[in-house]
GROMACS .gro file of C-alpha atoms in nm:
model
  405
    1UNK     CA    1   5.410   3.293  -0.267
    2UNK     CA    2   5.183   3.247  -0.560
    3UNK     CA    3   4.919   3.441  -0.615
    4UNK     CA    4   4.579   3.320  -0.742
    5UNK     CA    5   4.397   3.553  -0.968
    6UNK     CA    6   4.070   3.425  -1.162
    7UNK     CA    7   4.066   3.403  -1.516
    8UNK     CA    8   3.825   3.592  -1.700
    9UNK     CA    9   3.758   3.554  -2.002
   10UNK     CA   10   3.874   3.792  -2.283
   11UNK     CA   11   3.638   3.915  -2.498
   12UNK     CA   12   3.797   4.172  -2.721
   13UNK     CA   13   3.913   3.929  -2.962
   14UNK     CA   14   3.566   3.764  -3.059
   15UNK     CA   15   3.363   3.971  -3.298
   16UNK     CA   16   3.103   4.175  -3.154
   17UNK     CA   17   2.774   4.034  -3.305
   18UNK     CA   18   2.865   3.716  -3.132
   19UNK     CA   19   2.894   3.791  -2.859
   20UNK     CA   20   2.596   4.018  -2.791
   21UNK     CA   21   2.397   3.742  -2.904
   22UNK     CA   22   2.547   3.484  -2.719
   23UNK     CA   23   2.470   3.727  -2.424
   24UNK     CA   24   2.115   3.801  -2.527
   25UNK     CA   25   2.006   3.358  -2.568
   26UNK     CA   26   2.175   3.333  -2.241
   27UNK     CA   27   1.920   3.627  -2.071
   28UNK     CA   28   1.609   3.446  -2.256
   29UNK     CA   29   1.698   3.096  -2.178
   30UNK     CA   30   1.731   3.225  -1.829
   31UNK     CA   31   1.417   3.469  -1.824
   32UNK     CA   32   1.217   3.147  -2.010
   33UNK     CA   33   1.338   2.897  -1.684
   34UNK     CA   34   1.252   3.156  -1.443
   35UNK     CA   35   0.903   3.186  -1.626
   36UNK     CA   36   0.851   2.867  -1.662
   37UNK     CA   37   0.926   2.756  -1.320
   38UNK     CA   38   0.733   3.045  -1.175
   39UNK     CA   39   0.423   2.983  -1.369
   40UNK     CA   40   0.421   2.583  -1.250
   41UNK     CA   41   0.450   2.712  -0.901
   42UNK     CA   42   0.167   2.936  -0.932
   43UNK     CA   43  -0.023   2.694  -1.112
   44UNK     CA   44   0.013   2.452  -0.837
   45UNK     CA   45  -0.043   2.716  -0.521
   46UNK     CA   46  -0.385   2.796  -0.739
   47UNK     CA   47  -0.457   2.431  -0.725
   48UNK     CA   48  -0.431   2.352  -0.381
   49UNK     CA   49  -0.608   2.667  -0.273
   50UNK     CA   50  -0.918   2.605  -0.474
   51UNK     CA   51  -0.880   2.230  -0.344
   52UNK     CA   52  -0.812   2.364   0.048
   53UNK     CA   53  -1.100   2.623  -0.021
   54UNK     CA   54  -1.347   2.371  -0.165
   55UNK     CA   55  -1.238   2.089   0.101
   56UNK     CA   56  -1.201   2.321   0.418
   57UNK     CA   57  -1.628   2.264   0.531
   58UNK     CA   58  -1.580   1.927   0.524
   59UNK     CA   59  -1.253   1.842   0.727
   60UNK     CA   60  -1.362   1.794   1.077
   61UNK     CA   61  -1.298   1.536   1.339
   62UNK     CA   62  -1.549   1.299   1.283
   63UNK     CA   63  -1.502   1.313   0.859
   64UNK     CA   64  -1.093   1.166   0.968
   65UNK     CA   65  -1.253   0.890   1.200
   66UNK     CA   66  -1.615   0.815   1.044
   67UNK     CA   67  -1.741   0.590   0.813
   68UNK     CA   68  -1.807   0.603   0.442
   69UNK     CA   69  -2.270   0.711   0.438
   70UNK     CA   70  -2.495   0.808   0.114
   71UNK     CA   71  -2.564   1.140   0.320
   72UNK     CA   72  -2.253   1.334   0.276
   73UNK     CA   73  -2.298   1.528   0.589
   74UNK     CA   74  -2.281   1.210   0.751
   75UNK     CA   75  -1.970   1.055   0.541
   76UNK     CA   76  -1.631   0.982   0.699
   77UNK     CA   77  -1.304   0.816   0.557
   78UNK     CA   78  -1.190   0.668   0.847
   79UNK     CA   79  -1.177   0.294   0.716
   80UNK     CA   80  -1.032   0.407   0.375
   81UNK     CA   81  -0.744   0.585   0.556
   82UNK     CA   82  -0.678   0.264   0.761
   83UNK     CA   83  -0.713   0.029   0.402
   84UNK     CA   84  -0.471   0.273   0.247
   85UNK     CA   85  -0.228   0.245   0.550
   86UNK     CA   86  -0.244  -0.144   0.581
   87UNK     CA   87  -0.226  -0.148   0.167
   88UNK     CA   88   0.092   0.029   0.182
   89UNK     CA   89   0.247  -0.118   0.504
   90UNK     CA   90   0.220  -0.436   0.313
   91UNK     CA   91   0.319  -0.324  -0.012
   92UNK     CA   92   0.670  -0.207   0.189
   93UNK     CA   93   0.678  -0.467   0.447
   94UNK     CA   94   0.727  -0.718   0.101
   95UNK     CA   95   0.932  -0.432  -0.179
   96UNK     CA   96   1.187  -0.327   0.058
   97UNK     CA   97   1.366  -0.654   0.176
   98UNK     CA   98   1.282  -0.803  -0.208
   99UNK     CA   99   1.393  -0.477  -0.381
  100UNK     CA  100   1.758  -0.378  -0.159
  101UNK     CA  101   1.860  -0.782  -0.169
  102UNK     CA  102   1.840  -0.783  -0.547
  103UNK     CA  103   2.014  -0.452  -0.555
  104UNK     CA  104   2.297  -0.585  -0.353
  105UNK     CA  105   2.327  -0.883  -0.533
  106UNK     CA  106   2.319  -0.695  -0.886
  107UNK     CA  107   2.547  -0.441  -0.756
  108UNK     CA  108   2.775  -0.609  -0.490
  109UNK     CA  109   2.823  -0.975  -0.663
  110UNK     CA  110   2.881  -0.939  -0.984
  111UNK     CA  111   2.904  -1.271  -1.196
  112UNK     CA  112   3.281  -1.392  -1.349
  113UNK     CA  113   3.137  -1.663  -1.619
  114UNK     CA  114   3.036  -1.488  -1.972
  115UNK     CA  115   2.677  -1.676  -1.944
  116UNK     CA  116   2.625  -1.525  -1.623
  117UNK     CA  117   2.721  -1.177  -1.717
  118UNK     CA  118   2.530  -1.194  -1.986
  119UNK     CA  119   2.244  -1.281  -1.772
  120UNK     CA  120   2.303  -0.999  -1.559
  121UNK     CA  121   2.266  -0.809  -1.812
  122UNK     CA  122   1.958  -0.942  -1.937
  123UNK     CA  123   1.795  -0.883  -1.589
  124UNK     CA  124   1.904  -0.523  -1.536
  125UNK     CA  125   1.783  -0.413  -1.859
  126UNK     CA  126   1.420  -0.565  -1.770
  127UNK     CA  127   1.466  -0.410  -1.451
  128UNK     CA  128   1.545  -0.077  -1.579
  129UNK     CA  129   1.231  -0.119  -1.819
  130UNK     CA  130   1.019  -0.228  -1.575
  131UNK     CA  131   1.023   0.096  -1.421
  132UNK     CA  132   0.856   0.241  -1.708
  133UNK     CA  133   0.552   0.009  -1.730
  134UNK     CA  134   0.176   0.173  -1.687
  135UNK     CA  135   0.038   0.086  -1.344
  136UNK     CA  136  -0.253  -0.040  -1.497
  137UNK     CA  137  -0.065  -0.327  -1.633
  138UNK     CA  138   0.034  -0.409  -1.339
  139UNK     CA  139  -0.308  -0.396  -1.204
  140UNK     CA  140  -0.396  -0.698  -1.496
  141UNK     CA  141  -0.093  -0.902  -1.369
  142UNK     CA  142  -0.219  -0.858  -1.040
  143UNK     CA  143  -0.563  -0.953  -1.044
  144UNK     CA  144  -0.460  -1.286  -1.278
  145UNK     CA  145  -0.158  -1.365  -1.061
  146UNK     CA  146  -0.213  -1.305  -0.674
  147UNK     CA  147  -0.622  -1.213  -0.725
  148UNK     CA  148  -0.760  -1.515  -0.903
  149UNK     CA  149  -0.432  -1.715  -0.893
  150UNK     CA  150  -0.429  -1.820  -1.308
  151UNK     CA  151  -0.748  -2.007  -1.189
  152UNK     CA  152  -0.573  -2.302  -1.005
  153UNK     CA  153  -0.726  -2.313  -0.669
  154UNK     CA  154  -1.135  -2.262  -0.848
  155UNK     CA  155  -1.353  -1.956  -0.761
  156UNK     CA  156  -1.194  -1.667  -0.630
  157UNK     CA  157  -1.502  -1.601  -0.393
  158UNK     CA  158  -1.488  -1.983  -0.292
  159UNK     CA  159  -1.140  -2.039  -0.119
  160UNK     CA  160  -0.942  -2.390  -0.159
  161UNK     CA  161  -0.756  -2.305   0.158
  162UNK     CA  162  -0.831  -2.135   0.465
  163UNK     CA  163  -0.562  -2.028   0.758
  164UNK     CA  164  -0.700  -1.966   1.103
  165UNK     CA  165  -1.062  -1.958   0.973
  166UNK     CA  166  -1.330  -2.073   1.274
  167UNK     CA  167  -1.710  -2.170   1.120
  168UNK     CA  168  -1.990  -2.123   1.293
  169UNK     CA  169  -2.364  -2.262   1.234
  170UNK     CA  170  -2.599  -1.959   1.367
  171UNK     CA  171  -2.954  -2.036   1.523
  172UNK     CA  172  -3.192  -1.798   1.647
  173UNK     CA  173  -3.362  -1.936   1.957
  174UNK     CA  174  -3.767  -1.892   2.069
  175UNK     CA  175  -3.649  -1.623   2.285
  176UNK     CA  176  -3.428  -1.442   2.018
  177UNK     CA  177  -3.129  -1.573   2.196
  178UNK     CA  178  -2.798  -1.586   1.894
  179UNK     CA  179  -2.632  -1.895   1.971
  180UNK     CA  180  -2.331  -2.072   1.746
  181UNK     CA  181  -2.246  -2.354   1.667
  182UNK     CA  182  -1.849  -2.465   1.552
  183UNK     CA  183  -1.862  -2.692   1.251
  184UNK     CA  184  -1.560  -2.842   1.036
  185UNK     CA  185  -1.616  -2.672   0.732
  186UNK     CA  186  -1.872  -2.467   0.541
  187UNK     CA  187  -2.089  -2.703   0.408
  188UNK     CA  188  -2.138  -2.899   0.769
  189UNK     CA  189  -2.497  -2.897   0.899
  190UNK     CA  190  -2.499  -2.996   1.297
  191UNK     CA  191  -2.754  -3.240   1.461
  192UNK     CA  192  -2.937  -3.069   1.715
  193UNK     CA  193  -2.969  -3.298   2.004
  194UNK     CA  194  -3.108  -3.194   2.349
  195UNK     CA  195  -2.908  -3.089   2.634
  196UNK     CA  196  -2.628  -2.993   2.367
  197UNK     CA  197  -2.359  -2.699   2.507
  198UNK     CA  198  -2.300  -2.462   2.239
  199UNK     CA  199  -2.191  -2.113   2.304
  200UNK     CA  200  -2.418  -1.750   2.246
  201UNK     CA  201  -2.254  -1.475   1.996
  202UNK     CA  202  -2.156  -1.294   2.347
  203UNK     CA  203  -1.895  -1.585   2.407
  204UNK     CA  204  -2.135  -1.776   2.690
  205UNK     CA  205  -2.183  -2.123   2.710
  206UNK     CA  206  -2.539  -2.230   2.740
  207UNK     CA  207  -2.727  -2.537   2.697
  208UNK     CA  208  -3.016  -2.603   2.419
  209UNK     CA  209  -3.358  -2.769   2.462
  210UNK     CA  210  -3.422  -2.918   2.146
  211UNK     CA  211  -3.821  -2.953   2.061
  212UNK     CA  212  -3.902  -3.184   1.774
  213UNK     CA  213  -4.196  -3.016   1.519
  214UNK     CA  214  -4.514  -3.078   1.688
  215UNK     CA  215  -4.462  -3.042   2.042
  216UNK     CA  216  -4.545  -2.804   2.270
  217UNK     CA  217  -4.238  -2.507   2.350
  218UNK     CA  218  -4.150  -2.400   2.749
  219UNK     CA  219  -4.380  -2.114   2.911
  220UNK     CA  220  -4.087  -2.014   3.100
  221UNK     CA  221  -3.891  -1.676   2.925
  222UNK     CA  222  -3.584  -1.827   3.019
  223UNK     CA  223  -3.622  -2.154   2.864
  224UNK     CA  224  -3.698  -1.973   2.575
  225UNK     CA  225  -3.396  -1.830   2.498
  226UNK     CA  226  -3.251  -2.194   2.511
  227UNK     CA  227  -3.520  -2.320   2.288
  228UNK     CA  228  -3.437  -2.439   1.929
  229UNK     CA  229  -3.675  -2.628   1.725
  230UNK     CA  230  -3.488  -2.991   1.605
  231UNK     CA  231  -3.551  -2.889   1.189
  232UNK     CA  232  -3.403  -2.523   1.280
  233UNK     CA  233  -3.168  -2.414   0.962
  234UNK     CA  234  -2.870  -2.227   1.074
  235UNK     CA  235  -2.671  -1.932   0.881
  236UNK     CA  236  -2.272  -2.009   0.839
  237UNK     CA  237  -2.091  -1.745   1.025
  238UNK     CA  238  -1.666  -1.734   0.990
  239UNK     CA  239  -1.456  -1.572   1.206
  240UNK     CA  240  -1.104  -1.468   1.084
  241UNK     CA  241  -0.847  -1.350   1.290
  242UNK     CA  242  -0.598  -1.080   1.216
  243UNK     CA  243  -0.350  -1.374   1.082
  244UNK     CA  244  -0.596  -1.517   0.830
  245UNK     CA  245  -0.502  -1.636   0.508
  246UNK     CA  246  -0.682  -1.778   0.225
  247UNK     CA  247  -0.600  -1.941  -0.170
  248UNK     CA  248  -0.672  -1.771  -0.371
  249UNK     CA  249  -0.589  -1.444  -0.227
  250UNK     CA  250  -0.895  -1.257  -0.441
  251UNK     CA  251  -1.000  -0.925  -0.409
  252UNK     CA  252  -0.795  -0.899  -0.049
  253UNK     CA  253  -0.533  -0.630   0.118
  254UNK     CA  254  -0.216  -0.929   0.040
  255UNK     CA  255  -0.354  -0.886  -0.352
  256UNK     CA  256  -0.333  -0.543  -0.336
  257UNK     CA  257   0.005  -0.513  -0.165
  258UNK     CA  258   0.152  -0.759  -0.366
  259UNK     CA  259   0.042  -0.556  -0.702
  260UNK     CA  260   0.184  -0.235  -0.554
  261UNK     CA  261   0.524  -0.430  -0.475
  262UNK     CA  262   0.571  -0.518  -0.829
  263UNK     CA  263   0.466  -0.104  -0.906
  264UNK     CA  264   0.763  -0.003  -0.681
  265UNK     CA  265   0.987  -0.290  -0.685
  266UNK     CA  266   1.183  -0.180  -1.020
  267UNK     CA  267   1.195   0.235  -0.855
  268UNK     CA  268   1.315   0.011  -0.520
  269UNK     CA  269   1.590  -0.188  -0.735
  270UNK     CA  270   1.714   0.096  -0.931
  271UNK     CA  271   1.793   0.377  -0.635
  272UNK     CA  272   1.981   0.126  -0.412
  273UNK     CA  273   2.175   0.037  -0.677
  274UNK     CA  274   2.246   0.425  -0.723
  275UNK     CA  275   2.312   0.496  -0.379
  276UNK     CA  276   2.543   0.191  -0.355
  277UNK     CA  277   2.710   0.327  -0.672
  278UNK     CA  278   2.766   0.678  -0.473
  279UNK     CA  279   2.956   0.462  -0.222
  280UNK     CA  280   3.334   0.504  -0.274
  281UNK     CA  281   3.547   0.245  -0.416
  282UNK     CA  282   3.834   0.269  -0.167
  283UNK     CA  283   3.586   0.199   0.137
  284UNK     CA  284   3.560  -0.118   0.011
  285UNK     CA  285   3.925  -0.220  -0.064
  286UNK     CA  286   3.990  -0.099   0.229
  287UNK     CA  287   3.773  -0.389   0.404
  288UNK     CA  288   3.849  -0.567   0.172
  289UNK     CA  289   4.217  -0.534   0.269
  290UNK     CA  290   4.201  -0.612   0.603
  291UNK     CA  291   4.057  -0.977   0.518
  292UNK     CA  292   3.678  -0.936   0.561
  293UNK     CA  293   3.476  -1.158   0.316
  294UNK     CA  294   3.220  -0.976   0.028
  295UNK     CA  295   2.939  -0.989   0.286
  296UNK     CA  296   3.125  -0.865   0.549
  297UNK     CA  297   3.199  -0.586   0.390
  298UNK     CA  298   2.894  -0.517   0.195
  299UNK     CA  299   2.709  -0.531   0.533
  300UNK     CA  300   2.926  -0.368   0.774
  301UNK     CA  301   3.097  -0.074   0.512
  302UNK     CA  302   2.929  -0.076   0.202
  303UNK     CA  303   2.540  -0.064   0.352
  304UNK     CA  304   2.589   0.160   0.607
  305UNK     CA  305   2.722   0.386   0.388
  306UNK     CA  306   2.422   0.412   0.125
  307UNK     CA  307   2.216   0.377   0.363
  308UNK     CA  308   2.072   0.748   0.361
  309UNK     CA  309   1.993   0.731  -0.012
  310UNK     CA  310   1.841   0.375   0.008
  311UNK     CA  311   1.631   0.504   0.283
  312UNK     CA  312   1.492   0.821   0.129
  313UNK     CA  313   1.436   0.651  -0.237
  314UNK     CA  314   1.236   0.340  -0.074
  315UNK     CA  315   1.042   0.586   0.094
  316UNK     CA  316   0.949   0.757  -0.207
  317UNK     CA  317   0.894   0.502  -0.340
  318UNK     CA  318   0.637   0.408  -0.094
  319UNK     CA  319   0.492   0.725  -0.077
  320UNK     CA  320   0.382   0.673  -0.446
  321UNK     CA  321   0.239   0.335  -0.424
  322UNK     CA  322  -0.059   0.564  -0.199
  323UNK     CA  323  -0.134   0.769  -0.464
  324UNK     CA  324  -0.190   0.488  -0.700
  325UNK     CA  325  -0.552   0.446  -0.813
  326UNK     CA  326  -0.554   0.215  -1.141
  327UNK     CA  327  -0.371  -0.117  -1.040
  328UNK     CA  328  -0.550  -0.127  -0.717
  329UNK     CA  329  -0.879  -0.068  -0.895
  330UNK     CA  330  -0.860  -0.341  -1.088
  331UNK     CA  331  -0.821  -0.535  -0.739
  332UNK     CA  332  -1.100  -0.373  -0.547
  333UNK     CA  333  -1.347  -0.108  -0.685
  334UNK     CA  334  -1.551  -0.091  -0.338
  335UNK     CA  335  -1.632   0.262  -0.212
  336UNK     CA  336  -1.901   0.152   0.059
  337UNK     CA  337  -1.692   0.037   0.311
  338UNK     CA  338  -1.790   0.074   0.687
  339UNK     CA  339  -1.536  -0.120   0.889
  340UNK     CA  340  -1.171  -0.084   0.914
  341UNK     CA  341  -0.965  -0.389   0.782
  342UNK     CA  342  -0.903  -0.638   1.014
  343UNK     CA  343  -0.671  -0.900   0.827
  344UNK     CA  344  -0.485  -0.907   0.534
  345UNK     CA  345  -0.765  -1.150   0.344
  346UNK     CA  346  -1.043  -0.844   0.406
  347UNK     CA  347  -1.202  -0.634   0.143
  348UNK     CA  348  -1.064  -0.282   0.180
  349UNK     CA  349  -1.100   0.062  -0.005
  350UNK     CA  350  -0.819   0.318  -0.083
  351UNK     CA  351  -0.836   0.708  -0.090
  352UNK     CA  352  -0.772   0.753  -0.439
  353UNK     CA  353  -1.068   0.532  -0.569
  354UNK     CA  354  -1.284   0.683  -0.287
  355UNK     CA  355  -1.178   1.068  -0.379
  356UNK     CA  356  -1.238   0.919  -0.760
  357UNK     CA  357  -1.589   0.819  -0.666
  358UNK     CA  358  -1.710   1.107  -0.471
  359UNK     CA  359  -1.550   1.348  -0.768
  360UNK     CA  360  -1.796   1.190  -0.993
  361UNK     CA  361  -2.115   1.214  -0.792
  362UNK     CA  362  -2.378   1.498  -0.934
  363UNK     CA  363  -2.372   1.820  -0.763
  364UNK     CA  364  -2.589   1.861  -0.507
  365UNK     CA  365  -2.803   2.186  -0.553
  366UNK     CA  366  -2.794   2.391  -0.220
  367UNK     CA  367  -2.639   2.493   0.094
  368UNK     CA  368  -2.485   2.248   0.273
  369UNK     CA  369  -2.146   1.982   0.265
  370UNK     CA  370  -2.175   1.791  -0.081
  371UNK     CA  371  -1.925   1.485  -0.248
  372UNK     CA  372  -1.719   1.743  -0.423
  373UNK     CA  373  -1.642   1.893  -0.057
  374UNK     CA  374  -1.565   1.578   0.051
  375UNK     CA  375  -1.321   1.474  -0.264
  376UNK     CA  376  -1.152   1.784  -0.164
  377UNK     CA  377  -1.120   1.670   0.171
  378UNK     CA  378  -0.976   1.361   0.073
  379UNK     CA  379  -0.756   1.502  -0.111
  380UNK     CA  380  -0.647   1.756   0.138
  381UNK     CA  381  -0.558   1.394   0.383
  382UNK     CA  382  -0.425   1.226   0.098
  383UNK     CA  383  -0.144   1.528   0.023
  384UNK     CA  384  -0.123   1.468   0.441
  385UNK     CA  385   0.018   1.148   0.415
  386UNK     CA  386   0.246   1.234   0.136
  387UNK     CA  387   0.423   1.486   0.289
  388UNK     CA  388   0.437   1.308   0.616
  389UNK     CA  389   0.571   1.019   0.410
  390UNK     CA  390   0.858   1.307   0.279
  391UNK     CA  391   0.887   1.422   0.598
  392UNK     CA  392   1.009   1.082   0.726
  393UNK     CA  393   1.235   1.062   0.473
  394UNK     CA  394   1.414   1.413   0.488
  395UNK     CA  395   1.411   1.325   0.820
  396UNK     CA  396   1.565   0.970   0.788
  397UNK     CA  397   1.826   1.089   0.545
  398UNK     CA  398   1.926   1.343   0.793
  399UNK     CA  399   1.978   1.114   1.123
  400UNK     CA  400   2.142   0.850   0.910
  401UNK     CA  401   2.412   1.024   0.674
  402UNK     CA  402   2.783   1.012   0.827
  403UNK     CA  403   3.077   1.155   0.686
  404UNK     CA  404   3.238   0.887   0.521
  405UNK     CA  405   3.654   0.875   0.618
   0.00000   0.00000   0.00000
């Protein structure tokens, strides 16, 4: 039998000055980690208890599900939290498909001809650069690319193309009766003619009495409410449902989470392609072996496999795109928002710029909830999401890793 014994090593041969000081750097480069590390933990637990002790009055119920007021005992961030959410379930719904099929192809298909490998070449290293560009660029590309569209459709505020868009011509009758009237486009004016049916804003079909300037308006209440005078000027009203689109995209949601993508599109790229790395070679000849083509095997081995780490780093990636403030500033900027988003073409606010706007509002003198309570609370629901966001992750990692045989 052989016996194992460890091997330590022998001293008594090196001088002793060397090796008491090799003994004594190795105690201060540990005691200076430990410090270090210990003094970034406390800085951060100091941090979020000033921030959880500052933001604590102001987390209630109604500040989660309220609206944005200019009384801050009255403010809520319920419509930021659901711009934030849509920004970033956009951002991933169009960096996750975009980001793991370029991975795969980089990583999985590599090209044979010299021009093509040198290509390949030429697009990972702007890919690994990429990753290292300020957001705020990105925020400039965004707002010329997907925002104003290099100016090729006119006006941002004046779209060349509308998707799903219904216009509406709105009267106010004698009898303060809303009633609308569908036209073709935004510049239509519609002839009021007697006896027309047009619809009220409740959805019911009614029919006008048109009175010409001059004569003599019903008695009845009723008729009223039908009454419209034949030189009436209408206000346009659209109504856009949750699929509507529009060119140029401006200041919009789809802007926003297109900017984002190309924030977390190069992390995206670069962790697949490390978790595909991590992916052992022999898995692949193996399916290789037994006559499945490249995609076969890339989808039903090689995928699976990396699946964990592609998971937890697109997350991450997500995660961060919620936290960004200066690439979707340069998109939006509004902090007075009262309704939630409703399609992907609406105006929207994020937490960041919101917590960034309260932060700088003057401090209220006084008892009472002010904006630096609230920018603590937002804060405190912003750190939420994030470690939800890690949570999912952790959690994803978990239920998908398999012991690879």
């Amino acid at each position: 039998m052989i016996e194992l014994r460890s091997i330590k090593p022998d001293f008594s041969r090196w001088p002793v000055g060397s090796v008491r000081r090799r003994i004594v750097v190795n105690e201060v480069f540990k005691s200076a980690c430990i410090a270090i590390a210990s003094l970034s933990v406390i800085v951060l637990l100091v941090l979020l208890g000033s921030i959880l002790v500052e933001g604590a009055p102001a987390l209630s119920w109604k500040f989660i599900t309220g609206a944005p007021s200019p009384d801050p005992k009255n403010c809520g961030i319920g419509p930021v939290i659901m711009g934030s959410i849509w920004v970033c379930l956009g951002c991933a719904a169009i960096a996750v498909p975009l980001g793991v099929g370029t991975a795969i192809f980089m990583e999985e298909f590599p090209p044979r001809s010299t021009i093509a490998r040198r290509f390949h070449e030429f697009v990972q290293l702007n890919i690994t650069n990429l990753a290292g560009v300020p957001s705020i660029v990105y925020g400039i590309l965004g707002l010329t690319a997907f925002a104003n569209m290099f100016g090729l459709f006119g006006k941002p505020d004046e779209p060349a193309f509308e998707l799903g868009a219904q216009h509406f011509r709105q009267y106010v009758t004698e009898g303060t009766e809303v009633v609308l009237i569908p036209i073709a486009s935004p510049t239509d004016v519609p002839i009021l003619v007697d006896s027309m049916t047009v619809e009220t804003f409740d959805g019911k079909p009614i029919k006008l009495i048109v009175v010409a300037p001059g004569n003599e308006l019903p008695q009845d209440a009723s008729m009223l409410k039908k009454t419209l005078w034949s030189d009436a000027e209408g206000g346009l009203i659209t109504k856009k449902p949750w699929y509507y689109l529009r060119l140029p995209f401006g200041r919009s949601i789809l802007a926003a989470s297109l900017t984002l993508m190309l924030v977390v599109l190069p992390v995206i790229i670069i962790s697949t392609q490390e978790a595909l790395r991590s992916v052992p070679k022999t898995l692949r000849e193996g399916s290789l072996g037994l006559g499945s083509t490249p995609w076969q095997m890339v989808w039903n081995v090689t995928l699976p496999a990396a699946i964990p780490g592609i998971m937890t780093g697109t997350i991450l990636s997500v995660s961060r795109a919620i936290g960004e403030a200066a690439p979707v500033l340069m998109l939006a900027g509004i902090v007075y928002i009262t309704k939630s988003p409703r399609h992907l073409a609406d105006d929207f606010a994020v937490l960041p710029i919101q917590i960034y706007y309260w932060a700088g509002q003057p401090i209220a003198q006084g008892d009472g909830i002010n904006f630096q309570n609230l920018a603590a609370a937002g804060i405190i629901v912003l750190l939420a999401i994030l470690l939800a966001f890690n949570a999912l992750a952790i959690i994803i990692r978990q239920r998908t890793q398999r012991p690879l045989s």
